[in-house]
Amino acid sequence: MRARLLFLLRTYVVTVLLFMVAKVVFMLCNSSGHGVTAADYVQVIGHGLTLDLSTALYILIIPFFVALMSVWVRVPQWVLRIYFGVVAVALALAFVADTSLYAFWGFKLDASCLQYLEQPEGMTQSVSRGYLLLRLLAIIIVAIGVFMAYTFRRRKPRRYNRSPRRRYLPAAIAETVFYVLMVPLMVIGIRGGVHESTTNIGQAYFSQNQFLNHAAVNPVFSFLYSLSHQMGDTTGYDFFDEATCEQLIANVYTTESLLTDTLLTTPRPDIVVILMESAGEAFASAMPHLQQLKQEGINFSRCYANSWRTDRGTVCALSGYPSFPTLSVMKMPEKSRTLPALAHTLQAEGYQTSYLYGGDINFTNMRSYLISTGWEHLTSMDDFTASERRSAQWGVRDDITFAVLFREITGEPGKSGKSGKAGGSGKAGKTGKTGKSGKPGKSGKTGESGLSGEPGQHHLWGFSTLSSHEPWDVPLRRHPDAMLNAFAYLDDCLGTFVDSLRKSPRWDNLLIVLTADHGINYQHIDQSRPLEKNHIPMLWIGGAVRAPRTIDVLCNQSDLCATLLGQMAMPHADFTFSRDVLSATYSYPTAVHNYHNAQWIADSTGHVLYDFDAHRYLVNQSADSVRLLQVSKAILQTTLTNLKQR
C-alpha cells in the first residue's frame, strides 16, 4: 500500500510542479512590455495554484484506478507508460501552444484553437515554416521531458502492482476501502470545494495587469473549460437573411445621444451602482424606503430585466450587453473580456473603480468578468471575518456590506471586519481592516491607492446585494411571508445607507443608481406574467440629481450604460446594444427578456412571449404580434451573431 500511495503522491506532485514551471516559462517568453517584476512570478504561481491542484487531479484519475486495480490483479507497467506518454504529448502541446500563441492572441489557450485544425493553411500563412518547425521541436523536447519526469526512478520500484497473497486478503480489502473513500475527496478537489461555485478561470485573477492574470491561469484547465462552455450550434436562431434582419431592427438599437436637457448637476459625479438581488417591482409593498426615494430622484418607471439570473443581469447592467436564452456570457471569459463596460469607460476618464459583493465572487466566473472589464478593487466574502461570512447562507449579510460600502465611499468608520485584502495578496484592492473598532485601515489601489480616495479623484463603486435570496435568512421579523420579510430587510439596509450618506460631504457630488439584477417568481407572478415578473426599479438618487423626475419610457436594464454616459457627455458607440433612452434618437422603445429557450418582447403595441422549443406563443397580448415576434427573432439573431464574432 505504501508504494502505491507514494506513486500516486509523486505523480500528483510532479504534475503540479510541471504546471508551475510552465507558468515561469510562459512569463519569461511573453513578459516583454508588461512590466513584470520578480515578485510577480511568485504571485502568479501562488494565485494559479488552485487551478493547478484541481487540473492535476484530472491527470491522476487513471493512475488512481490503476493503483486500485493493482491491489487485486497485476497491471503491466506498459499500461502506465502508454498513459504517461499520452499525457506528456498533451501537456507539451498545451504548454508550447499557450506560450507561442499568446503573443498573437493576447489571451490564454482555449478551444478556439481547434478551428485552425480544420484549416491548417491559416497557420502557415501567418508564420514562417521555420517558426513552425521550432515549435514542433519544442513540443518533442517538452514531451520527452514530461514523460521522463513521470517515469524516472532512482531505483527499481517495488512491485506494488502484484495481487496480494491470500493471507493478505484483509489488508487488500482495507486498502480498497481506503481508495473508495478517496473518490469523493478527489471529486471535491476537482470541483474546487463544497461551496456553490465550482473551479473556474476567474479564481486565478488577482491583478489589474491582465498579463499576470492570464499567466496564472492553467492552460490545460482553460482549454477544457472553454471546450465545455462553447456556444454550441446556434443555427436554430438563423431566422432571416442579413438584410431582412437589419431592416427589422433598424430602429431598435441607436447609439447616438441627442439631448435637450440634463438630469444631473455635474457631468462628473461620483457614482454608485447597486444591483439589488431579485428586487423586482413585485416586492414594492415591502420596500417603503425605496418607494419614498422614487419621489426624490429620477425614476425610470418602465424598466425591465433582460434575464432571470444574476450572472446574466450583472453583465446586462454593467456592460450594456444583452442576455441570451441558453448562454451565460459571464461564464465565457473569452467572450466577456471583449465586452464594453461602464467601468472601463469611466476608468479611461480618470475614475477609480471598486466592486463589493458579500458572496463568493468566483461563482459563475464573476471575478474574471469584473477584473477584465475595469473594476480595479474587489471586495468579496473572503475579505470578511469568519463570523461575517457565516452571517447568511450565501455569504455576508447586507447590513454588514452596506456598512462597508458606506465606509469606502466616505472614509468614515464602518461596522465590518476585514475588508478588501489586496494587490499583493491578490484579493484585489487593499481597502484595509476595520476590526472591532470600526476604524478604517490602510487604503490602497490594486496595490496602493485608496478607495475613498483623494480630493478631486472621481470614483465608481459597484455593489451586489445578496440577502434577498432564498433561503431568505435575514435578521428581521416583520412579515410572516419569508420573501417579503427579506425584501423589507434589504429596504431597511438601503434606507439606513442613504440616510447616512445624506450627512456626508460626498453626497453633493454623488449619484446612486439603484436597480435589480432580475425579478423572481412570487405567488401568482411568474414567467406567464412577464410584465409583473420582469419589471424592476431603475432609480437615480443623490446630490448630483438636479430634480425629481419620472421617466415613463419602456427600456431595459442594459440601457443603463448608454443613458448614464449620455448624461455625462461621454461617447458610448461601443455599447452597441445599450440605448440612451433620454435621447431624441430613441424612437422605438422596446424591452426584451429571455430565459431558457424563450424570449419576451414589449413595445407600444403590447407584448409577446415565444417558446423556441415548442414553437408557440406562451403570451400573446400585442395588436401586431406577427411583426413583434419577427423583431424579437431578429434581435436574438443579431445579438447572437455579435457574440459569436467576439
XYZ file of C-alpha atoms in Angstrom:
646
model
C 0.000 0.000 0.000
C 2.793 2.378 0.885
C 4.413 2.005 -2.536
C 1.111 2.630 -4.312
C 0.364 5.743 -2.271
C 3.869 7.103 -2.829
C 3.436 6.505 -6.556
C 0.154 8.471 -6.596
C 1.572 11.269 -4.474
C 4.645 11.519 -6.681
C 2.516 11.637 -9.850
C 0.359 14.392 -8.391
C 3.288 16.487 -7.157
C 5.140 16.103 -10.451
C 2.062 17.311 -12.350
C 1.670 20.396 -10.147
C 5.384 21.205 -10.453
C 5.159 20.891 -14.244
C 2.315 23.422 -14.248
C 4.404 25.802 -12.138
C 7.426 25.504 -14.411
C 5.189 26.107 -17.430
C 3.981 29.363 -15.848
C 7.537 30.580 -15.363
C 8.457 29.739 -18.965
C 5.268 31.402 -20.205
C 6.160 34.610 -18.361
C 9.778 34.584 -19.485
C 8.710 34.247 -23.114
C 5.882 36.788 -23.054
C 6.690 39.329 -20.321
C 8.176 41.980 -22.611
C 6.205 45.216 -22.311
C 4.108 44.022 -19.375
C 6.200 45.474 -16.557
C 6.774 42.161 -14.795
C 8.847 42.068 -11.610
C 10.432 39.150 -9.764
C 7.669 39.309 -7.161
C 5.073 38.844 -9.913
C 6.405 35.366 -10.621
C 5.645 34.355 -7.052
C 2.216 35.988 -7.234
C 1.337 34.216 -10.467
C 2.371 30.816 -9.143
C 0.507 31.374 -5.875
C -2.735 32.572 -7.410
C -2.731 29.914 -10.099
C -2.133 27.116 -7.614
C -5.797 26.278 -7.024
C -6.360 25.658 -10.743
C -3.148 23.637 -10.908
C -4.192 21.454 -7.981
C -7.607 20.842 -9.495
C -6.306 20.111 -13.007
C -3.647 17.751 -11.655
C -6.420 15.627 -10.167
C -7.832 15.043 -13.649
C -4.472 13.613 -14.710
C -4.329 11.499 -11.549
C -7.637 9.722 -12.267
C -6.189 6.927 -14.444
C -3.169 6.223 -12.184
C -5.559 6.211 -9.229
C -7.735 3.490 -10.726
C -4.683 1.545 -11.900
C -3.409 1.590 -8.321
C -6.812 0.415 -7.112
C -6.881 -2.439 -9.636
C -3.332 -3.453 -8.734
C -4.489 -4.289 -5.222
C -6.186 -7.351 -6.735
C -4.581 -8.058 -10.101
C -1.237 -7.407 -11.662
C -1.277 -4.440 -14.027
C 1.534 -4.393 -16.613
C 3.926 -1.456 -16.333
C 3.433 -0.609 -20.012
C -0.155 0.468 -19.294
C 1.021 3.411 -17.250
C 3.881 4.132 -19.638
C 1.439 4.462 -22.523
C -0.806 6.688 -20.410
C 2.066 8.928 -19.331
C 3.197 9.089 -22.948
C -0.217 10.398 -23.991
C -0.254 12.853 -21.084
C 3.246 14.047 -21.942
C 2.283 14.809 -25.536
C -0.941 16.538 -24.432
C 0.859 18.713 -21.878
C 3.624 19.547 -24.326
C 1.074 20.653 -26.907
C -0.735 22.753 -24.305
C 2.393 24.391 -22.883
C 4.025 25.195 -26.221
C 0.804 26.323 -27.920
C -0.165 28.507 -24.966
C 3.245 30.152 -24.761
C 3.535 30.632 -28.519
C 0.019 31.775 -29.335
C -0.253 34.340 -26.550
C 1.888 36.833 -28.456
C -0.674 36.701 -31.298
C -3.924 36.272 -29.370
C -3.353 38.098 -26.094
C -5.383 35.524 -24.162
C -4.962 32.010 -22.806
C -5.185 28.808 -24.772
C -8.806 27.829 -25.324
C -10.963 25.769 -27.633
C -10.864 28.423 -30.363
C -7.519 26.962 -31.470
C -9.405 23.930 -32.775
C -10.726 25.913 -35.721
C -7.182 26.085 -37.119
C -7.010 22.306 -37.265
C -9.803 22.425 -39.837
C -7.867 24.925 -41.972
C -4.153 24.450 -41.172
C -3.189 26.679 -44.082
C -4.224 29.584 -41.830
C -1.235 28.845 -39.612
C 1.275 28.560 -42.425
C 0.089 31.867 -43.849
C 0.529 33.648 -40.517
C 4.017 32.413 -39.568
C 7.064 31.018 -41.325
C 7.857 27.349 -41.725
C 10.919 27.871 -39.570
C 8.720 29.174 -36.771
C 6.520 26.081 -37.004
C 9.499 23.730 -37.095
C 10.965 25.308 -33.967
C 7.625 24.884 -32.177
C 7.404 21.280 -33.310
C 10.897 20.678 -31.965
C 9.899 22.347 -28.709
C 6.852 20.083 -28.418
C 9.027 16.988 -28.890
C 11.597 18.138 -26.315
C 8.946 19.125 -23.767
C 7.060 15.850 -24.294
C 10.228 13.833 -23.672
C 10.986 15.877 -20.570
C 7.464 15.487 -19.177
C 7.489 11.737 -19.865
C 10.827 11.346 -18.065
C 9.525 13.372 -15.123
C 6.623 10.949 -14.732
C 8.558 7.720 -15.264
C 12.021 8.422 -13.840
C 13.006 6.247 -10.878
C 16.266 6.429 -8.968
C 15.947 2.746 -8.142
C 13.849 -0.129 -9.299
C 10.337 0.403 -7.990
C 8.694 -2.016 -5.685
C 6.344 -4.445 -7.346
C 3.363 -2.648 -5.915
C 1.057 -3.911 -8.616
C 1.136 -7.566 -7.713
C -2.035 -9.087 -6.456
C -1.855 -9.906 -2.729
C -1.429 -13.365 -1.426
C -4.363 -14.962 0.273
C -3.016 -14.274 3.755
C -3.050 -10.548 2.974
C -6.721 -10.517 1.983
C -7.874 -8.361 4.947
C -5.193 -5.801 4.122
C -6.271 -5.766 0.471
C -9.889 -5.187 1.456
C -8.880 -2.380 3.803
C -6.766 -0.722 1.092
C -9.638 -0.995 -1.393
C -11.995 0.657 1.082
C -9.426 3.429 1.554
C -9.307 4.109 -2.194
C -13.084 4.113 -2.442
C -13.260 6.656 0.359
C -10.732 8.786 -1.516
C -13.002 9.118 -4.560
C -15.343 11.754 -3.019
C -12.322 13.763 -1.884
C -10.942 13.762 -5.413
C -14.318 14.866 -6.771
C -14.403 17.718 -4.247
C -10.866 18.677 -5.228
C -11.714 18.720 -8.917
C -14.874 20.685 -8.206
C -12.927 23.180 -6.088
C -14.626 22.648 -2.724
C -18.135 22.249 -1.397
C -19.264 25.849 -1.922
C -21.793 26.949 -4.534
C -19.092 27.969 -7.009
C -17.037 25.399 -8.860
C -13.466 25.720 -10.052
C -13.281 28.387 -12.754
C -10.783 30.581 -14.507
C -11.757 33.692 -12.571
C -10.380 32.427 -9.271
C -6.831 32.841 -10.609
C -7.382 36.534 -11.433
C -5.779 38.912 -8.975
C -4.304 41.926 -10.768
C -5.215 44.863 -12.975
C -2.332 43.718 -15.159
C -4.188 41.257 -17.372
C -0.967 39.574 -18.422
C -0.429 38.420 -14.834
C -3.984 37.100 -14.649
C -3.516 35.202 -17.888
C -0.162 33.828 -16.717
C -1.803 32.489 -13.554
C -4.448 30.524 -15.460
C -3.622 26.887 -16.101
C -3.650 26.410 -19.920
C -4.997 22.850 -19.715
C -7.855 23.973 -17.487
C -8.507 26.983 -19.726
C -8.793 24.737 -22.765
C -11.076 22.200 -21.069
C -13.208 24.941 -19.509
C -13.738 26.757 -22.807
C -14.466 23.436 -24.509
C -17.304 22.813 -22.053
C -18.622 26.392 -22.340
C -18.895 26.743 -26.091
C -21.835 28.467 -27.714
C -22.784 25.273 -29.461
C -24.982 25.144 -32.520
C -26.946 28.380 -32.896
C -28.203 27.770 -36.418
C -31.664 27.301 -34.943
C -31.715 31.065 -34.419
C -30.905 31.960 -38.029
C -34.393 33.173 -38.834
C -33.741 35.702 -41.603
C -31.198 36.734 -44.174
C -28.887 39.543 -43.082
C -30.708 42.310 -44.971
C -34.102 41.379 -43.537
C -32.656 41.141 -40.058
C -31.133 44.619 -40.294
C -34.379 46.057 -41.613
C -36.426 44.598 -38.745
C -34.234 46.095 -36.020
C -33.233 49.295 -37.808
C -34.783 51.482 -35.100
C -34.226 49.225 -32.103
C -30.575 49.961 -31.290
C -29.461 53.569 -31.619
C -26.173 54.632 -30.073
C -26.155 58.396 -30.566
C -27.152 60.764 -27.744
C -29.086 63.880 -28.734
C -30.149 65.625 -25.535
C -32.177 68.741 -24.888
C -31.612 68.873 -21.139
C -29.659 67.179 -18.398
C -30.759 65.363 -15.271
C -27.525 65.926 -13.347
C -25.920 68.914 -11.679
C -22.450 67.836 -12.811
C -21.080 65.867 -15.759
C -18.590 64.106 -13.470
C -20.351 62.799 -10.366
C -19.073 60.069 -8.119
C -21.218 57.064 -8.995
C -22.537 54.104 -7.013
C -24.305 51.331 -8.938
C -26.249 48.989 -6.652
C -27.693 45.765 -8.060
C -30.348 44.628 -5.604
C -30.734 40.867 -5.596
C -34.076 39.747 -7.110
C -35.689 43.091 -6.178
C -38.423 43.236 -8.794
C -41.261 45.731 -8.524
C -43.453 42.842 -7.380
C -41.996 43.479 -3.911
C -42.618 47.231 -3.877
C -45.095 46.907 -0.983
C -42.344 45.510 1.235
C -39.880 48.284 0.351
C -41.288 51.631 1.574
C -37.891 53.342 1.682
C -37.347 52.596 -1.986
C -40.791 53.960 -2.845
C -40.014 57.169 -0.970
C -36.711 57.530 -2.792
C -38.599 57.349 -6.086
C -40.236 60.637 -5.147
C -36.832 62.233 -4.614
C -34.869 61.007 -7.625
C -35.090 60.113 -11.295
C -37.392 57.143 -11.583
C -37.307 55.084 -14.767
C -40.742 53.657 -14.151
C -40.909 51.183 -17.056
C -37.586 49.378 -16.796
C -37.445 45.606 -17.324
C -34.795 42.996 -16.579
C -33.070 41.382 -19.540
C -32.726 37.987 -17.890
C -33.640 35.813 -14.919
C -30.205 35.065 -13.421
C -27.663 37.188 -11.546
C -24.735 36.359 -13.831
C -26.767 37.449 -16.866
C -28.314 40.526 -15.265
C -24.954 41.768 -13.984
C -23.470 41.725 -17.486
C -26.566 43.465 -18.864
C -26.384 46.268 -16.305
C -22.619 46.826 -16.186
C -21.749 46.186 -19.848
C -24.989 47.213 -21.537
C -24.903 43.860 -23.292
C -27.936 41.660 -23.968
C -28.742 38.316 -22.389
C -29.348 35.052 -24.211
C -31.836 32.213 -23.743
C -29.310 29.389 -23.335
C -25.973 31.125 -22.692
C -24.271 32.987 -19.875
C -21.658 35.377 -21.245
C -20.104 35.773 -17.784
C -19.229 32.072 -17.864
C -17.372 32.536 -21.148
C -14.202 34.529 -20.291
C -13.006 34.531 -23.893
C -16.190 36.467 -24.732
C -16.813 38.515 -21.598
C -13.385 40.121 -21.661
C -14.227 41.690 -25.038
C -17.381 43.436 -23.818
C -17.751 47.182 -23.410
C -18.104 48.160 -19.784
C -19.127 51.131 -17.694
C -16.059 50.632 -15.503
C -13.656 50.602 -18.462
C -15.167 53.746 -19.954
C -15.093 55.692 -16.700
C -11.646 54.370 -15.846
C -10.377 55.925 -19.079
C -11.804 59.243 -17.818
C -9.781 59.051 -14.608
C -12.273 57.288 -12.354
C -11.143 54.803 -9.747
C -13.335 51.719 -9.681
C -14.210 49.191 -6.986
C -16.757 46.431 -6.583
C -18.241 44.919 -3.445
C -20.028 41.601 -3.164
C -20.576 39.736 0.077
C -20.811 36.342 -1.616
C -18.431 34.027 -3.426
C -17.028 36.221 -6.164
C -15.744 33.174 -8.048
C -19.316 31.984 -8.568
C -20.230 31.915 -12.298
C -16.792 33.363 -13.149
C -17.735 36.739 -11.684
C -14.182 37.640 -10.634
C -12.683 37.350 -14.117
C -15.568 39.316 -15.651
C -15.200 42.185 -13.180
C -11.424 42.434 -13.441
C -11.481 42.091 -17.230
C -13.998 44.905 -17.560
C -12.171 47.504 -15.498
C -13.030 47.003 -11.834
C -9.762 47.700 -10.029
C -10.656 46.810 -6.443
C -12.702 43.790 -5.480
C -14.060 43.079 -2.011
C -15.835 39.773 -1.516
C -16.776 37.171 1.070
C -13.167 36.072 1.563
C -12.261 39.554 2.807
C -14.546 39.384 5.849
C -14.214 37.694 9.201
C -15.299 34.096 9.646
C -18.366 35.116 11.668
C -19.416 37.622 8.978
C -19.024 35.018 6.254
C -21.408 32.795 8.198
C -23.977 35.540 8.776
C -26.114 34.295 5.856
C -26.369 31.220 3.683
C -24.928 32.955 0.628
C -22.263 34.927 2.460
C -22.086 38.250 4.276
C -25.380 39.845 5.290
C -26.473 43.063 3.575
C -26.342 45.314 6.639
C -22.646 44.437 7.000
C -21.789 45.001 3.336
C -23.780 48.240 3.158
C -21.713 49.474 6.113
C -18.502 48.577 4.292
C -19.708 50.374 1.165
C -20.517 53.452 3.245
C -17.012 53.423 4.697
C -15.411 53.017 1.273
C -17.376 55.985 -0.099
C -16.927 58.330 2.831
C -13.796 57.118 4.588
C -15.794 57.170 7.820
C -15.790 54.218 10.262
C -17.893 51.222 9.310
C -19.090 48.179 11.189
C -17.401 45.432 9.261
C -14.465 43.217 9.968
C -11.807 42.646 7.328
C -12.494 44.363 4.058
C -10.550 44.130 0.865
C -7.205 42.475 1.103
C -5.065 43.431 -1.702
C -2.834 43.772 -4.605
C -0.006 41.714 -3.252
C -2.296 39.057 -1.870
C -4.434 39.126 -4.951
C -7.707 39.861 -3.224
C -7.827 42.999 -5.355
C -7.627 46.301 -3.674
C -6.291 46.903 -0.211
C -9.190 48.636 1.449
C -7.876 47.919 4.881
C -9.171 46.326 8.051
C -11.746 47.878 10.274
C -11.737 45.285 13.037
C -13.975 45.639 16.051
C -13.241 49.293 16.482
C -14.614 50.079 13.045
C -11.729 52.379 12.224
C -10.755 52.443 8.587
C -7.459 50.820 7.836
C -4.911 51.487 5.165
C -6.441 52.338 1.888
C -4.994 51.392 -1.429
C -5.391 50.571 -5.094
C -4.701 47.098 -6.528
C -1.584 47.914 -4.975
C -1.554 51.316 -3.472
C -4.240 53.994 -3.674
C -7.353 54.352 -1.589
C -10.969 53.548 -2.306
C -12.419 56.522 -0.505
C -9.891 58.464 -2.471
C -8.051 61.737 -2.675
C -9.689 65.130 -3.225
C -10.608 65.625 -6.850
C -10.485 61.908 -7.642
C -13.716 60.587 -9.122
C -14.982 57.138 -8.234
C -17.264 54.420 -9.477
C -18.459 51.904 -6.902
C -20.378 48.766 -7.775
C -22.258 46.671 -5.236
C -24.335 43.495 -5.476
C -26.570 42.707 -2.506
C -27.416 39.097 -1.683
C -29.717 38.721 1.345
C -32.939 38.909 -0.688
C -32.324 35.411 -1.983
C -33.626 32.091 -0.811
C -33.452 30.787 1.893
C -34.384 34.352 2.946
C -32.274 34.138 6.128
C -32.263 37.732 7.393
C -32.165 39.174 10.946
C -35.606 40.768 10.644
C -39.088 39.529 11.522
C -41.574 41.998 10.077
C -43.635 39.905 7.667
C -44.927 36.355 8.100
C -44.045 35.826 4.444
C -40.317 34.960 4.350
C -39.759 36.518 0.928
C -41.443 39.813 1.806
C -39.503 39.817 5.055
C -36.202 39.520 3.177
C -37.037 42.432 0.879
C -38.135 44.511 3.859
C -34.717 43.837 5.373
C -32.970 44.902 2.151
C -35.118 48.042 2.121
C -34.135 48.860 5.706
C -30.457 48.441 4.851
C -30.884 50.684 1.822
C -32.750 53.342 3.806
C -30.085 53.443 6.523
C -27.322 53.621 3.919
C -28.884 56.528 2.012
C -29.796 58.455 5.183
C -26.203 58.163 6.387
C -24.806 59.310 3.049
C -27.006 62.427 3.079
C -24.997 63.639 6.064
C -21.677 63.041 4.310
C -19.724 65.630 2.293
C -19.731 63.063 -0.521
C -23.487 63.464 -1.030
C -23.426 66.685 -3.059
C -21.442 65.129 -5.906
C -22.858 61.618 -5.584
C -25.112 59.731 -7.994
C -26.562 56.456 -6.719
C -28.081 54.153 -9.320
C -30.463 51.582 -7.859
C -31.681 48.674 -9.934
C -32.138 44.915 -9.700
C -30.264 42.074 -11.330
C -33.563 40.312 -12.168
C -37.042 39.580 -10.917
C -38.283 36.274 -9.464
C -41.441 34.209 -9.211
C -43.720 35.169 -6.345
C -47.149 33.715 -5.642
C -49.140 34.137 -8.867
C -46.393 36.178 -10.573
C -44.184 34.019 -12.793
C -42.963 33.825 -16.390
C -46.564 33.617 -17.570
C -46.939 37.218 -16.359
C -43.776 38.850 -17.755
C -44.952 42.415 -17.243
C -45.113 41.843 -13.489
C -42.196 39.466 -13.049
C -39.616 41.277 -15.167
C -40.498 44.803 -14.037
C -37.582 46.116 -11.974
C -36.685 49.506 -10.494
C -34.124 51.811 -12.009
C -33.718 54.868 -9.864
C -31.092 57.615 -9.759
C -30.745 59.497 -6.476
C -28.145 61.638 -4.729
C -26.908 65.183 -4.545
C -25.895 65.068 -8.214
C -29.565 64.734 -9.279
C -30.897 68.080 -10.477
C -34.561 67.495 -9.628
C -37.064 64.635 -9.127
C -38.455 63.254 -12.337
C -40.263 60.205 -13.692
C -39.052 58.782 -16.991
C -42.048 56.855 -18.292
C -40.276 55.190 -21.214
C -40.069 51.471 -21.935
C -36.482 50.252 -21.505
C -34.153 47.502 -20.277
C -31.542 47.421 -17.533
C -28.986 47.091 -20.365
C -29.846 50.680 -21.338
C -28.300 51.992 -18.120
C -24.783 52.356 -19.558
C -25.653 54.433 -22.628
C -28.181 56.551 -20.735
C -25.730 57.370 -17.953
C -22.802 58.010 -20.295
C -25.065 60.190 -22.435
C -25.847 62.326 -19.384
C -22.109 62.608 -18.737
C -21.488 63.662 -22.363
C -19.233 60.646 -22.899
C -19.127 58.664 -26.146
C -20.724 55.225 -25.966
C -20.810 53.957 -29.532
C -19.097 50.740 -28.448
C -22.180 49.893 -26.353
C -23.940 48.599 -29.446
C -26.986 47.199 -27.641
C -27.389 49.846 -24.937
C -29.731 52.742 -25.792
C -29.767 56.263 -24.371
C -33.463 56.306 -23.515
C -33.365 60.079 -22.934
C -32.076 60.773 -26.425
C -34.198 62.004 -29.297
C -32.811 59.064 -31.278
C -34.661 56.602 -29.034
C -37.656 56.462 -31.339
C -38.748 52.842 -30.911
C -38.866 51.959 -27.189
C -38.704 48.215 -26.574
C -37.897 45.840 -23.745
C -36.614 42.280 -24.147
C -36.296 39.447 -21.632
C -35.231 35.848 -22.196
C -34.883 32.649 -20.210
C -34.128 29.023 -21.039
C -35.218 28.914 -24.677
C -37.915 31.585 -24.682
C -37.926 35.326 -25.310
C -40.318 38.098 -24.338
C -40.557 41.451 -26.093
C -42.701 44.511 -25.449
C -43.327 47.689 -27.404
C -46.137 50.213 -27.799
C -48.396 47.584 -29.410
C -48.235 45.190 -26.441
C -46.052 42.211 -25.680
C -45.463 38.587 -26.681
C -43.595 35.679 -25.114
C -42.466 32.965 -27.513
C -41.099 29.474 -26.792
C -38.473 28.455 -29.360
C -38.624 24.805 -28.315
C -42.390 24.460 -28.602
C -42.571 26.994 -31.468
C -45.601 28.714 -29.999
C -46.673 31.817 -28.136
C -46.780 31.494 -24.369
C -48.182 35.015 -24.093
C -49.695 36.969 -26.960
C -51.007 40.385 -25.978
C -49.980 42.536 -28.917
C -52.083 44.204 -31.570
C -49.321 43.375 -34.049
C -47.953 40.089 -32.713
C -46.607 38.720 -36.002
C -44.413 41.754 -36.638
C -43.361 41.960 -32.981
C -42.282 38.314 -32.985
C -40.234 38.964 -36.107
C -38.492 41.853 -34.346
C -37.838 39.606 -31.353
C -36.294 36.922 -33.554
C -34.202 39.486 -35.415
C -32.894 40.865 -32.112
C -31.901 37.396 -30.954
C -30.245 36.552 -34.261
C -28.322 39.840 -34.348
C -27.098 39.686 -30.762
C -26.033 36.050 -31.107
C -24.114 36.891 -34.264
C -22.339 39.668 -32.387
C -21.441 37.269 -29.567
C -20.099 34.637 -31.973
C -17.879 37.238 -33.626
C -16.299 38.364 -30.349
